[in-house]
Coordinates of C-alpha atoms and ligand atoms in Angstrom, one line a residue:
X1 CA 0.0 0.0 0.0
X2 CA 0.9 3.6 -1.1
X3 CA 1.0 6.0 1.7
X4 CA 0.4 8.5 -0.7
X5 CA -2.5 11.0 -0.6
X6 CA -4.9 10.3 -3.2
X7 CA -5.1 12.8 -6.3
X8 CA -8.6 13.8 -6.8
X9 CA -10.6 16.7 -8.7
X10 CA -11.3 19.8 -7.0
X11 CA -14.6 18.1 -6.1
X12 CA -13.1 15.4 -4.2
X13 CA -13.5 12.4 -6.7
X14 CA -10.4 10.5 -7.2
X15 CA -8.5 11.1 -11.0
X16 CA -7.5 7.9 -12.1
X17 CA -4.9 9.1 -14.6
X18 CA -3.2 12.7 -14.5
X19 CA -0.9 11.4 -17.3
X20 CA -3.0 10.7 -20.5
X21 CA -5.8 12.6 -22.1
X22 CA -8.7 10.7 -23.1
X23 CA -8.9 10.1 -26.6
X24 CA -10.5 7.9 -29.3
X25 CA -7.4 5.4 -29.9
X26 CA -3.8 6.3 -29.8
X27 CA -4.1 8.0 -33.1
X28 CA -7.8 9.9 -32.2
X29 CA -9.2 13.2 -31.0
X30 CA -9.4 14.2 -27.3
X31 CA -13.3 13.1 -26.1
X32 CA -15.0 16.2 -24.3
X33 CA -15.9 14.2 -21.4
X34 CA -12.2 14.3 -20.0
X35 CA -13.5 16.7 -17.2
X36 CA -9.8 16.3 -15.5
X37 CA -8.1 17.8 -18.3
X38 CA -10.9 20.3 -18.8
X39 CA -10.6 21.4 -15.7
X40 CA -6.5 21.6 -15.6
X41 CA -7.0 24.2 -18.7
X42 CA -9.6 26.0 -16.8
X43 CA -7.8 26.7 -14.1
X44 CA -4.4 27.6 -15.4
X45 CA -6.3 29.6 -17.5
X46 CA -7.3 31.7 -14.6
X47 CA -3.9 31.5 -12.4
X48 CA -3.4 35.1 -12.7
X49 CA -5.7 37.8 -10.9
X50 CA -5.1 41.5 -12.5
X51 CA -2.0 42.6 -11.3
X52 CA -1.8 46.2 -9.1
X53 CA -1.9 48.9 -11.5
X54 CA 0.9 50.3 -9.3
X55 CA 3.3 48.3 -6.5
X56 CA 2.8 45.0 -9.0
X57 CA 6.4 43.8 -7.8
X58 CA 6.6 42.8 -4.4
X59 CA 8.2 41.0 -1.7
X60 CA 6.6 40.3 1.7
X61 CA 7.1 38.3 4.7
X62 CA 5.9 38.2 8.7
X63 CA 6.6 39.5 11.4
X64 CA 6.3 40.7 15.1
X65 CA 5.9 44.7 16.2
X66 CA 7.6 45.5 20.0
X67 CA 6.5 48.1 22.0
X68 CA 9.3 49.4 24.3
X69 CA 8.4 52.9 25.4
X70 CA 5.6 54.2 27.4
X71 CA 3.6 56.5 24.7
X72 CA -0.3 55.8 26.6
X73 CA -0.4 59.5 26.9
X74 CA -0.3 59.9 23.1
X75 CA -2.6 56.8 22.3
X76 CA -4.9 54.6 23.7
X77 CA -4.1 51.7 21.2
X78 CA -3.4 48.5 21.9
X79 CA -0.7 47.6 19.7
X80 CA 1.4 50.8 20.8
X81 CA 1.4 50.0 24.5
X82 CA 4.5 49.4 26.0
X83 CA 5.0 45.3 26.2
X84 CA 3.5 45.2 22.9
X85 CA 3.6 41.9 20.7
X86 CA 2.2 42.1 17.7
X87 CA 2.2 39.7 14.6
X88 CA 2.2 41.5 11.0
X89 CA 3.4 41.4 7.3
X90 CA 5.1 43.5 5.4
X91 CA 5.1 44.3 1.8
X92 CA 7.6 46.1 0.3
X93 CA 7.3 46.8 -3.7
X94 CA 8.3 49.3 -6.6
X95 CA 5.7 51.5 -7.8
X96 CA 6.2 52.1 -11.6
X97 CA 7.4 48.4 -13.1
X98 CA 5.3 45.6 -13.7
X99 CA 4.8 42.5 -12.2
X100 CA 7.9 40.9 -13.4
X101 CA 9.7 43.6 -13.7
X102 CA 14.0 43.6 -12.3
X103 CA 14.0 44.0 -8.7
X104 CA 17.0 46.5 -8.9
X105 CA 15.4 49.7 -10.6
X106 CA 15.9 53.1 -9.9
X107 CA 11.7 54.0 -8.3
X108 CA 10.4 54.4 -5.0
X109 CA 9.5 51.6 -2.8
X110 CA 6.4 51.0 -1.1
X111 CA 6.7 50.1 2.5
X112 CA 3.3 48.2 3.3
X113 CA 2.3 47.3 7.0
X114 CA -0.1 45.2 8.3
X115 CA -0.6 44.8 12.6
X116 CA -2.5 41.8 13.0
X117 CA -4.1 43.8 16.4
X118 CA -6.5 42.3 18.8
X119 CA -8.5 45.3 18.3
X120 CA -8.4 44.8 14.4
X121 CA -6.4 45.7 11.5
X122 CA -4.1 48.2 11.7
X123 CA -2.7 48.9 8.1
X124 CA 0.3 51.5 7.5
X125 CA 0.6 51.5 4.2
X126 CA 3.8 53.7 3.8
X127 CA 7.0 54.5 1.4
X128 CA 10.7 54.2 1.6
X129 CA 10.4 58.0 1.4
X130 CA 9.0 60.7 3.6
X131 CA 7.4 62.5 1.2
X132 CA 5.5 62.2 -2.3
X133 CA 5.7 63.8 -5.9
X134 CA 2.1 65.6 -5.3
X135 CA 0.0 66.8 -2.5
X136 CA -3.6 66.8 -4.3
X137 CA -4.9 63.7 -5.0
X138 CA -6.7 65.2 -8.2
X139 CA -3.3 64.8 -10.0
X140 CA -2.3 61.4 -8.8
X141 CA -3.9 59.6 -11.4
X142 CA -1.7 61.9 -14.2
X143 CA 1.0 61.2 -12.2
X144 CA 1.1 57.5 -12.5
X145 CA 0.3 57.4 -16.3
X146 CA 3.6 59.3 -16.9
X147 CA 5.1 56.3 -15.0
X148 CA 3.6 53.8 -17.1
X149 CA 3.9 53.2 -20.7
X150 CA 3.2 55.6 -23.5
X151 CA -0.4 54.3 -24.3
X152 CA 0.9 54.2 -28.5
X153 CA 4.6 53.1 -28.3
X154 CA 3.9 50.7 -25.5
X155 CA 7.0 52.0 -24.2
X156 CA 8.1 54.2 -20.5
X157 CA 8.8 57.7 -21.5
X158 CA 11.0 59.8 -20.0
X159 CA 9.4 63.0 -22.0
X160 CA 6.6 62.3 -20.1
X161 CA 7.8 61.9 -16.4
X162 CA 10.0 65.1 -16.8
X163 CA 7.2 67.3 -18.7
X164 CA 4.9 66.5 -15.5
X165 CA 7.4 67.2 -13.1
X166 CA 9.0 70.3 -14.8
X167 CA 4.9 71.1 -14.4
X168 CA 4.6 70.0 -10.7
X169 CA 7.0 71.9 -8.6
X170 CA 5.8 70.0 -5.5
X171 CA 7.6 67.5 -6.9
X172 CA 11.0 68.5 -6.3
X173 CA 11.1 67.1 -3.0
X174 CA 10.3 63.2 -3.7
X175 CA 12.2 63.8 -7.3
X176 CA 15.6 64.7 -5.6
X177 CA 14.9 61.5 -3.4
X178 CA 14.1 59.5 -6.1
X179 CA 17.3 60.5 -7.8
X180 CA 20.0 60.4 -4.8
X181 CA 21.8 57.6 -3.6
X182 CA 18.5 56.2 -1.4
X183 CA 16.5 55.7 -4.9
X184 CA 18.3 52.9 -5.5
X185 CA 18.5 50.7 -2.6
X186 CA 20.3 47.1 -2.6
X187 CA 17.5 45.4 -0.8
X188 CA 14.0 46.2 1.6
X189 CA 16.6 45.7 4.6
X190 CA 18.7 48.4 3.4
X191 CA 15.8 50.8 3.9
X192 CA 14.0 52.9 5.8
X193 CA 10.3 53.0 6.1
X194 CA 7.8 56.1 6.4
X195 CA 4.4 56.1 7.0
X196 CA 5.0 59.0 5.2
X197 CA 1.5 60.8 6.0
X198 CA 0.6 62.5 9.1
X199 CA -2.1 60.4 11.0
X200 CA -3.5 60.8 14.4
X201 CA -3.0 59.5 17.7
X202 CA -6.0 59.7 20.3
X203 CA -5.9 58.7 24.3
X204 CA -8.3 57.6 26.7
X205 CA -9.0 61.3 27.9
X206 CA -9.9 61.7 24.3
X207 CA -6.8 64.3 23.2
X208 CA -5.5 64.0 19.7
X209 CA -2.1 64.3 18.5
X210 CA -0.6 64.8 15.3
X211 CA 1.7 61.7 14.3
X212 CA 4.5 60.4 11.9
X213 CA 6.0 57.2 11.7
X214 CA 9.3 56.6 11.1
X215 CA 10.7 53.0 10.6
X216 CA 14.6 53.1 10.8
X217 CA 16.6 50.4 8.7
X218 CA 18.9 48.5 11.7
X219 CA 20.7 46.6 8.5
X220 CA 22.1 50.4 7.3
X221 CA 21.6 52.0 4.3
X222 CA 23.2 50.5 1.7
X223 CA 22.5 51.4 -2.6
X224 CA 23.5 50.8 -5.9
X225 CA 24.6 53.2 -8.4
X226 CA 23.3 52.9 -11.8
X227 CA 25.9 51.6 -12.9
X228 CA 26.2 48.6 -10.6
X229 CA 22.2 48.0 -11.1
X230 CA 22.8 47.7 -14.8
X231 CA 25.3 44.9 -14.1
X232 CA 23.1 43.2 -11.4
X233 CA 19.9 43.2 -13.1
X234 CA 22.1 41.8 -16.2
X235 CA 22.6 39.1 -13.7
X236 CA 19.9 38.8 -11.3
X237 CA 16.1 40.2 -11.9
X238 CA 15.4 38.8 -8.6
X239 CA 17.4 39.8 -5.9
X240 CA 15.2 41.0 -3.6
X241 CA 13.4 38.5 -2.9
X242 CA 15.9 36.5 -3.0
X243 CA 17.9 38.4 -0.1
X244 CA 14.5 38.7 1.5
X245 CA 13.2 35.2 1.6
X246 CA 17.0 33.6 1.4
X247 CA 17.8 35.8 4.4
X248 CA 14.5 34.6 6.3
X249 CA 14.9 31.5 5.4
X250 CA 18.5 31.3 7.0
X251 CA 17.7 32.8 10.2
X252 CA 18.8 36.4 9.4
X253 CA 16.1 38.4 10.5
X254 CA 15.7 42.2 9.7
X255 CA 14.8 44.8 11.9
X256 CA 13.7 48.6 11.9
X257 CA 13.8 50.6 14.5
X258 CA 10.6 52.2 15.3
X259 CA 9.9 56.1 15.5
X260 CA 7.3 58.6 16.2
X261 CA 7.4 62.4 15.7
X262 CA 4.3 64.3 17.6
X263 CA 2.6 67.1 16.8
X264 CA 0.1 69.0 18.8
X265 CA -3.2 70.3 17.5
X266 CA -2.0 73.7 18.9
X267 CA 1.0 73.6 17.2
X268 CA -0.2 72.4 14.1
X269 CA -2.0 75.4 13.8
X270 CA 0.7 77.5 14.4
X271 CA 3.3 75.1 12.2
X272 CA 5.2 77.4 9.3
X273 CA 4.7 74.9 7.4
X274 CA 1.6 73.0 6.2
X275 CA 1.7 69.5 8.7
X276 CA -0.5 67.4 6.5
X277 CA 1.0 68.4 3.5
X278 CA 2.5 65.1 1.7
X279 CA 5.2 66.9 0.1
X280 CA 6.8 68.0 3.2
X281 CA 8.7 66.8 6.3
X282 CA 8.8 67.3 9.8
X283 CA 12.2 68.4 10.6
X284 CA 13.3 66.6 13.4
X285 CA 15.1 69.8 15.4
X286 CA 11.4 70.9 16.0
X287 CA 9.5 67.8 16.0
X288 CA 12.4 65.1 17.4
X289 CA 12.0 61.7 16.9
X290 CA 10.8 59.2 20.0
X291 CA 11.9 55.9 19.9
X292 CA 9.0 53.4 20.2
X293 CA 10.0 50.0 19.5
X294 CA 11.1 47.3 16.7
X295 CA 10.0 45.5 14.4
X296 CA 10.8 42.7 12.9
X297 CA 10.5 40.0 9.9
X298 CA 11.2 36.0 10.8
X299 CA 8.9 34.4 8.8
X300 CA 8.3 33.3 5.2
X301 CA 5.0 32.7 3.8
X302 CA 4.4 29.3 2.0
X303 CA 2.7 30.4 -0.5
X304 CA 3.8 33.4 -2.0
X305 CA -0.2 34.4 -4.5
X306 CA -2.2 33.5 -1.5
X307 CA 0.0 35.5 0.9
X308 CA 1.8 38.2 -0.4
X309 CA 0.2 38.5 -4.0
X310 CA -3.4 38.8 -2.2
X311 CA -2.4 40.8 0.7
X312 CA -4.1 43.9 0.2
X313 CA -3.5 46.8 2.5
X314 CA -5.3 49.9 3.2
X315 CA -4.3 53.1 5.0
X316 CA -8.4 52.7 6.1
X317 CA -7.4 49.9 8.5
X318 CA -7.1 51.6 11.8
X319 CA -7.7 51.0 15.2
X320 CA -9.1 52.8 18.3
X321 CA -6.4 55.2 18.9
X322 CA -5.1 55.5 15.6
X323 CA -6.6 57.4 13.3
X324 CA -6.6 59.6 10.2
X325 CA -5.6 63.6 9.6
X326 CA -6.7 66.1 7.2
X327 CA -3.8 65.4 4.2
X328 CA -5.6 65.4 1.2
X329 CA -3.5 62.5 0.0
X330 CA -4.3 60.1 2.4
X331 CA -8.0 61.4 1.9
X332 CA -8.2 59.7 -1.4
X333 CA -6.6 57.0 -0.4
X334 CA -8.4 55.4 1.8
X335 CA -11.0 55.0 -1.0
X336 CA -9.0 53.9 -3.4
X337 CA -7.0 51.1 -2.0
X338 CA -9.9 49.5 -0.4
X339 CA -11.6 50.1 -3.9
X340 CA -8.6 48.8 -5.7
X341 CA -8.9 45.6 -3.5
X342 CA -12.9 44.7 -4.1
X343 CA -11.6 44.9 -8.0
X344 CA -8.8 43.2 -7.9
X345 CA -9.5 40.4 -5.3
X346 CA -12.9 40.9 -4.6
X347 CA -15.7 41.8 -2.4
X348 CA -14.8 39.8 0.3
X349 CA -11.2 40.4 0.1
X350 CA -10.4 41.0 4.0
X351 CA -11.5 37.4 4.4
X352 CA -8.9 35.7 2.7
X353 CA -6.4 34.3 5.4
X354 CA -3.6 36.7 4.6
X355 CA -5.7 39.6 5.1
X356 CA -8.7 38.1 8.0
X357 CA -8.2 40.1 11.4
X358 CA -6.8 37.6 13.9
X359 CA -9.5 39.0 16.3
X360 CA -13.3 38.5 16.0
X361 CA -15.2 39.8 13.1
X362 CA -18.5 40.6 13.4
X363 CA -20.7 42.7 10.3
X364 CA -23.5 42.7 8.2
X365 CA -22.0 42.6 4.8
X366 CA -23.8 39.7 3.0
X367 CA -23.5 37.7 -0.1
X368 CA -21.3 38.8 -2.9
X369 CA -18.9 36.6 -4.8
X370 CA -16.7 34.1 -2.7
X371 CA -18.7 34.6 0.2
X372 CA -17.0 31.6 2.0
X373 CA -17.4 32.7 6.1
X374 CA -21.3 32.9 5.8
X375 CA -22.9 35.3 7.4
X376 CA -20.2 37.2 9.9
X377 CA -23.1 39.0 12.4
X378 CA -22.4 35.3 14.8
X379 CA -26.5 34.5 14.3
X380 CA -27.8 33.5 11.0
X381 CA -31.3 35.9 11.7
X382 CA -28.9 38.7 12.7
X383 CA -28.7 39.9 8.8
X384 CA -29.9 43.8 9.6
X385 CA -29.6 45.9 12.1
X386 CA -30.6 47.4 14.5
X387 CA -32.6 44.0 15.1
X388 CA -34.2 42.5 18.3
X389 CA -31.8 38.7 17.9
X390 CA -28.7 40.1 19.8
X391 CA -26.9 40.8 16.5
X392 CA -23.9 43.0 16.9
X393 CA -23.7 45.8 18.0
X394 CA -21.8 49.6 17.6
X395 CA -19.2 50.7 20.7
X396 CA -19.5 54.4 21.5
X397 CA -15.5 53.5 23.3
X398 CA -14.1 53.6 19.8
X399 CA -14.9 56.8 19.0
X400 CA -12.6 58.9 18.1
X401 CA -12.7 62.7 19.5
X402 CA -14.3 65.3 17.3
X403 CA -11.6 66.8 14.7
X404 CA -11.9 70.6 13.9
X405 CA -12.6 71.9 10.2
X406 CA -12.8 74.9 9.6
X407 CA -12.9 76.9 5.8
X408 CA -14.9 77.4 2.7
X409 CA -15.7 74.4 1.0
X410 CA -13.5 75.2 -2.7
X411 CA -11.6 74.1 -4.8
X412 CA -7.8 74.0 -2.6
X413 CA -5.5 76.1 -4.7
X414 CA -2.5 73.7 -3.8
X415 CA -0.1 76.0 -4.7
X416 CA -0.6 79.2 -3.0
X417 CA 1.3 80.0 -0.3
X418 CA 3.8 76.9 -0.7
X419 CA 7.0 76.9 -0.4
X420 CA 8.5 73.9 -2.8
X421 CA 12.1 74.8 -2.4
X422 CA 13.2 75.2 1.2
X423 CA 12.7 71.6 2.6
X424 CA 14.3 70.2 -1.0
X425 CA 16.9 72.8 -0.2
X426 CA 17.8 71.1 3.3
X427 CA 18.2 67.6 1.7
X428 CA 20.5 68.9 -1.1
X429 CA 22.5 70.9 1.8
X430 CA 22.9 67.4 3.4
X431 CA 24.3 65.6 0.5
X432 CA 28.1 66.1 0.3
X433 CA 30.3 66.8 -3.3
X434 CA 29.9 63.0 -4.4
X435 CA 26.2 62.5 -3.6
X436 CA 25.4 65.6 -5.3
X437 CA 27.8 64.5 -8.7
X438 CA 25.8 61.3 -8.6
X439 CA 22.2 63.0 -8.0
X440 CA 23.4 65.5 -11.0
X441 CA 24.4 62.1 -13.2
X442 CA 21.4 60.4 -11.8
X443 CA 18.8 63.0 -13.2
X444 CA 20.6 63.8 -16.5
X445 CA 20.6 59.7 -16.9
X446 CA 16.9 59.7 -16.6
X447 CA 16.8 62.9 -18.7
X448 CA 18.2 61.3 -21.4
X449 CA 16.4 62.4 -24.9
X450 CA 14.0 64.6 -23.7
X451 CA 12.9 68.0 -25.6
X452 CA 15.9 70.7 -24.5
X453 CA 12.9 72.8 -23.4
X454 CA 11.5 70.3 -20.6
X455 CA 14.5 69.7 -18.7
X456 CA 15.7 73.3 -19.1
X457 CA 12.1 74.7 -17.0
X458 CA 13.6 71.6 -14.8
X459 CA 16.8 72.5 -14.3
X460 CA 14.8 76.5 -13.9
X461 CA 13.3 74.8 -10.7
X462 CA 16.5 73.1 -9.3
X463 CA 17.8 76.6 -9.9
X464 CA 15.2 77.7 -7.0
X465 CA 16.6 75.1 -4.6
X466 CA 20.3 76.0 -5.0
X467 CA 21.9 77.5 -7.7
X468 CA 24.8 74.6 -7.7
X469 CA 21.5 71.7 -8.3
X470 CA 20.6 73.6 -11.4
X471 CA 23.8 74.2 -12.8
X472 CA 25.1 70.9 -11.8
X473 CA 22.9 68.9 -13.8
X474 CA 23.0 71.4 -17.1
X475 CA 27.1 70.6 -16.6
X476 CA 26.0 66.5 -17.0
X477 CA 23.5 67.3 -19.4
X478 CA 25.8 68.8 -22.0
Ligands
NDP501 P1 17.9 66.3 9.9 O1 19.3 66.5 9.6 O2 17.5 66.3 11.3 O3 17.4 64.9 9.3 C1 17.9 64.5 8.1 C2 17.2 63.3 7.7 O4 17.6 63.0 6.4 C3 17.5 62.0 8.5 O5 16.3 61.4 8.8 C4 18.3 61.1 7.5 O6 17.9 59.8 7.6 C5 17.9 61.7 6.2 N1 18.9 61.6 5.2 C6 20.2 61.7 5.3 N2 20.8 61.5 4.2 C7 19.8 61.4 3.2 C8 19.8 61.1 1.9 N3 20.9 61.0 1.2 N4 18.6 61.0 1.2 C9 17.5 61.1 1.9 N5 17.4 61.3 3.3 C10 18.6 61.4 3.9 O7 17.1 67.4 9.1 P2 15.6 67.7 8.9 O8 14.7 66.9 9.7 O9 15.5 69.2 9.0 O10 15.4 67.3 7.4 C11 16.2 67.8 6.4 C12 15.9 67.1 5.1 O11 16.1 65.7 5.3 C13 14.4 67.2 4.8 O12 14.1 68.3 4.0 C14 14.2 65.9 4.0 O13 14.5 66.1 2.7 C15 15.2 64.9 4.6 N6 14.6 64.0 5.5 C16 13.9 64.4 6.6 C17 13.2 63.5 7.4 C18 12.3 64.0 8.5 O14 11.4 63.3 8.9 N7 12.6 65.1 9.1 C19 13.1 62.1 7.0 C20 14.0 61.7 5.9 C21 14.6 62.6 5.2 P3 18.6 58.7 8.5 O15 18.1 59.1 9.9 O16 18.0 57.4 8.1 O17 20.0 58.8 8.3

């Protein structure tokens, strides 16, 4: 007797040959009724789901969040107590390239969180950068086309990316990022992590806080040039994950070091500065960091489509405690990457194992397709509420303390009164003669055979930064 397991169809009937088609003699057509090999076209015809129209390449694995300092007076959550364990997965990703595109490319990373909390999902769904190339969400759609291919030539186009920016002076923050020495990192442990937008914090007395998160890489920074990509991705497509899940895989565990800056809401009104604008920083002189704990990665998944190409994360996961802020940015997205999610995976995406809360779940949602969990209210007649069977029930304890708008309702005139230079300015002032030759080579590299007249109004807002960005980069251009 075999002590194998018995092959059967996805119905449970055992397949009594996985080898040979059923045909009419050896020399005969394939007979319709051959529902096995029907149903092995069927499915591999179907293996792929649409792939994310951005972040498609990505590597993840699991972890555990540690809370070491006392921050209760900032937040009643549970996850950021002090004593703190809490199990999560991280994503980390390129934005512009496509699902198989080379793991060594000159983009931004995403930086995707997930806290498995007992008091439910708590996504932070960040960058390897601080900031972002806009701060209205109206022209994030615009923005990404110019990423991705020209819709005629099929092809990336430079022209496009640097007529946008030369357009978007907001820009010029994430742009001299992008192009410095941390646009290229060698892996996600060589990184650091931002949440990137400012969120809030709430406590039990009901006070808010202004927030930013800050994950520090504990591996160091460490990048290519272009130059050494181009050899390596000659080489190796792959070698992220492959220095991700090898690492894992041989005990080598990565860890971040875990920051918060905090804002009052009475300083946030008096900030020079607008605090939850996504193009901007909090410098740390005024707002200094407070260390808050680690995390860590230790665990592969097994299956990298069910675990890490379905994981979908959403900056609308929070949890009592945590909560949003007025940045426009983060506005829109906690539509659309819940939205994105109910296309891509489907309705019932947050019920898939990779993404279900580890802590009861309890709504009325119904039906839709791959309802698998039934009815999630705990009684099959709760299906409405408010009903008289004991369904569930709303808790006034999660409500988070009223936030203060004030102003016109209008259309925001993003530009006004922003200052697009200063904070770009600071960065630049922090590189020394080498990081600026290579940020200078960088751009003029990813300039290459554009219209004179778009990277001259470029190299026109460089100019406005410091007169040595401007001029460096017409001195590579030439
Ligand atoms: P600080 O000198 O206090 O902070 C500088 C920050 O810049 C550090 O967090 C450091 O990161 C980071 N940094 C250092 N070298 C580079 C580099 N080559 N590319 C990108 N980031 C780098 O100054 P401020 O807080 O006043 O900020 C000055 C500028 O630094 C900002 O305008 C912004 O461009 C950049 N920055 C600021 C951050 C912030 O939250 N304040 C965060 C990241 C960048 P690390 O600690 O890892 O060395």
């Amino acid at each position: 007797m075999s002590d194998k397991k018995t092959l059967t169809t996805t119905a449970g009937a055992p397949v009594p040959d996985n080898q040979n088609s059923l045909t009419a003699g050896a020399r005969g057509p394939v007979l319709l009724q051959d529902y096995q090999l029907l149903e092995k076209l069927a499915h591999q015809n179907r293996e792929r789901i649409p792939e994310r129209v951005v972040h498609a390449k990505g590597w993840g694995a699991y972890g555990v969040l540690k809370i070491t300092a006392d921050i209760s007076k900032y937040t009643k959550a549970k996850v950021l107590q002090l004593g703190a364990e809490t199990p999560m997965l991280a994503r980390f990703s390129t934005v512009a390239g496509e699902l198989g595109a080379a793991d060594a490319e000159r983009d931004v990373r995403g930086f995707a969180l997930k806290f498995y909390t007992e008091e439910g999902n708590w996504d932070l769904v960040g960058n390897n950068t601080p900031v972002f190339f806009v701060r209205d969400p109206m022209k994030f759609p615009d923005f990404i086309h110019t990423q991705k291919r020209h819709p005629k030539t099929n092809m990336r186009s430079a022209t496009a990316a640097w007529d946008f920016w030369s357009l978007s002076p907001e820009s010029l923050h994430q742009v001299t990022i992008l192009m410095s020495d941390r646009g290229l990192p060698v892996s996600p442990m060589n990184m650091n992590g931002y949440g990137s937008h400012t969120y809030s914090l709430w406590n039990e007395k009901g006070e808010r806080y202004w927030v930013k998160f800050h994950f520090k890489t504990a591996q160091g920074h460490k990048h290519y040039t272009n130059a050494q990509a181009e050899i390596i991705v000659g080489q190796n497509r792959e070698t992220y994950q492959e220095a991700l899940f090898g690492g894992i895989d041989a005990g080598e565990f990565p860890r971040w070091n875990v920051q918060i800056q905090v804002m009052s809401e009475a300083e946030a009104e008096c900030a020079p500065f607008n605090p939850f604008d996504l193009t901007k920083v909090w410098p740390h002189a005024d707002y200094p960091v407070i260390d808050i704990g680690v995390m860590e990665l230790n665990r592969n998944a097994e299956n990298y489509f069910a675990e890490i190409e379905q994981a979908a994360f959403s900056p609308s996961n929070i949890v009592p405690g945590i909560s949003f802020s007025p940045d426009k940015m983060l506005q829109a997205r906690i539509f659309s990457y819940a939205d994105a999610h109910r296309y891509r995976l489907g309705t019932h995406y947050e019920a898939l194992p990779v993404n279900a809360p580890k802590c009861p779940v309890h709504h009325y949602h119904k039906d839709g397709s791959m309802n698998f969990m039934g009815q999630q209210s705990g009684n099959v007649d709760a299906y409405y509420e408010p009903n008289s069977v004991n369904g569930p029930v709303e808790d006034k304890s999660a409500m988070e303390p009223p936030l203060k708008i004030d102003g016109n309702a209008d259309r925001y005139n993003h530009r006004d009164g922003n200052d697009d230079f200063s904070q770009p300015r600071a960065l630049f002032e922090l590189f020394d003669d080498k990081q600026r030759e290579r940020l200078f080579s960088n751009i003029a590299d990813a300039m290459n055979g554009i219209p004179k007249e778009i990277a001259e109004r470029q190299c026109k807002l460089f100019d406005q930064i410091h007169k040595n960005y401007g001029e460096g980069v017409r001195a590579k251009l030439k």
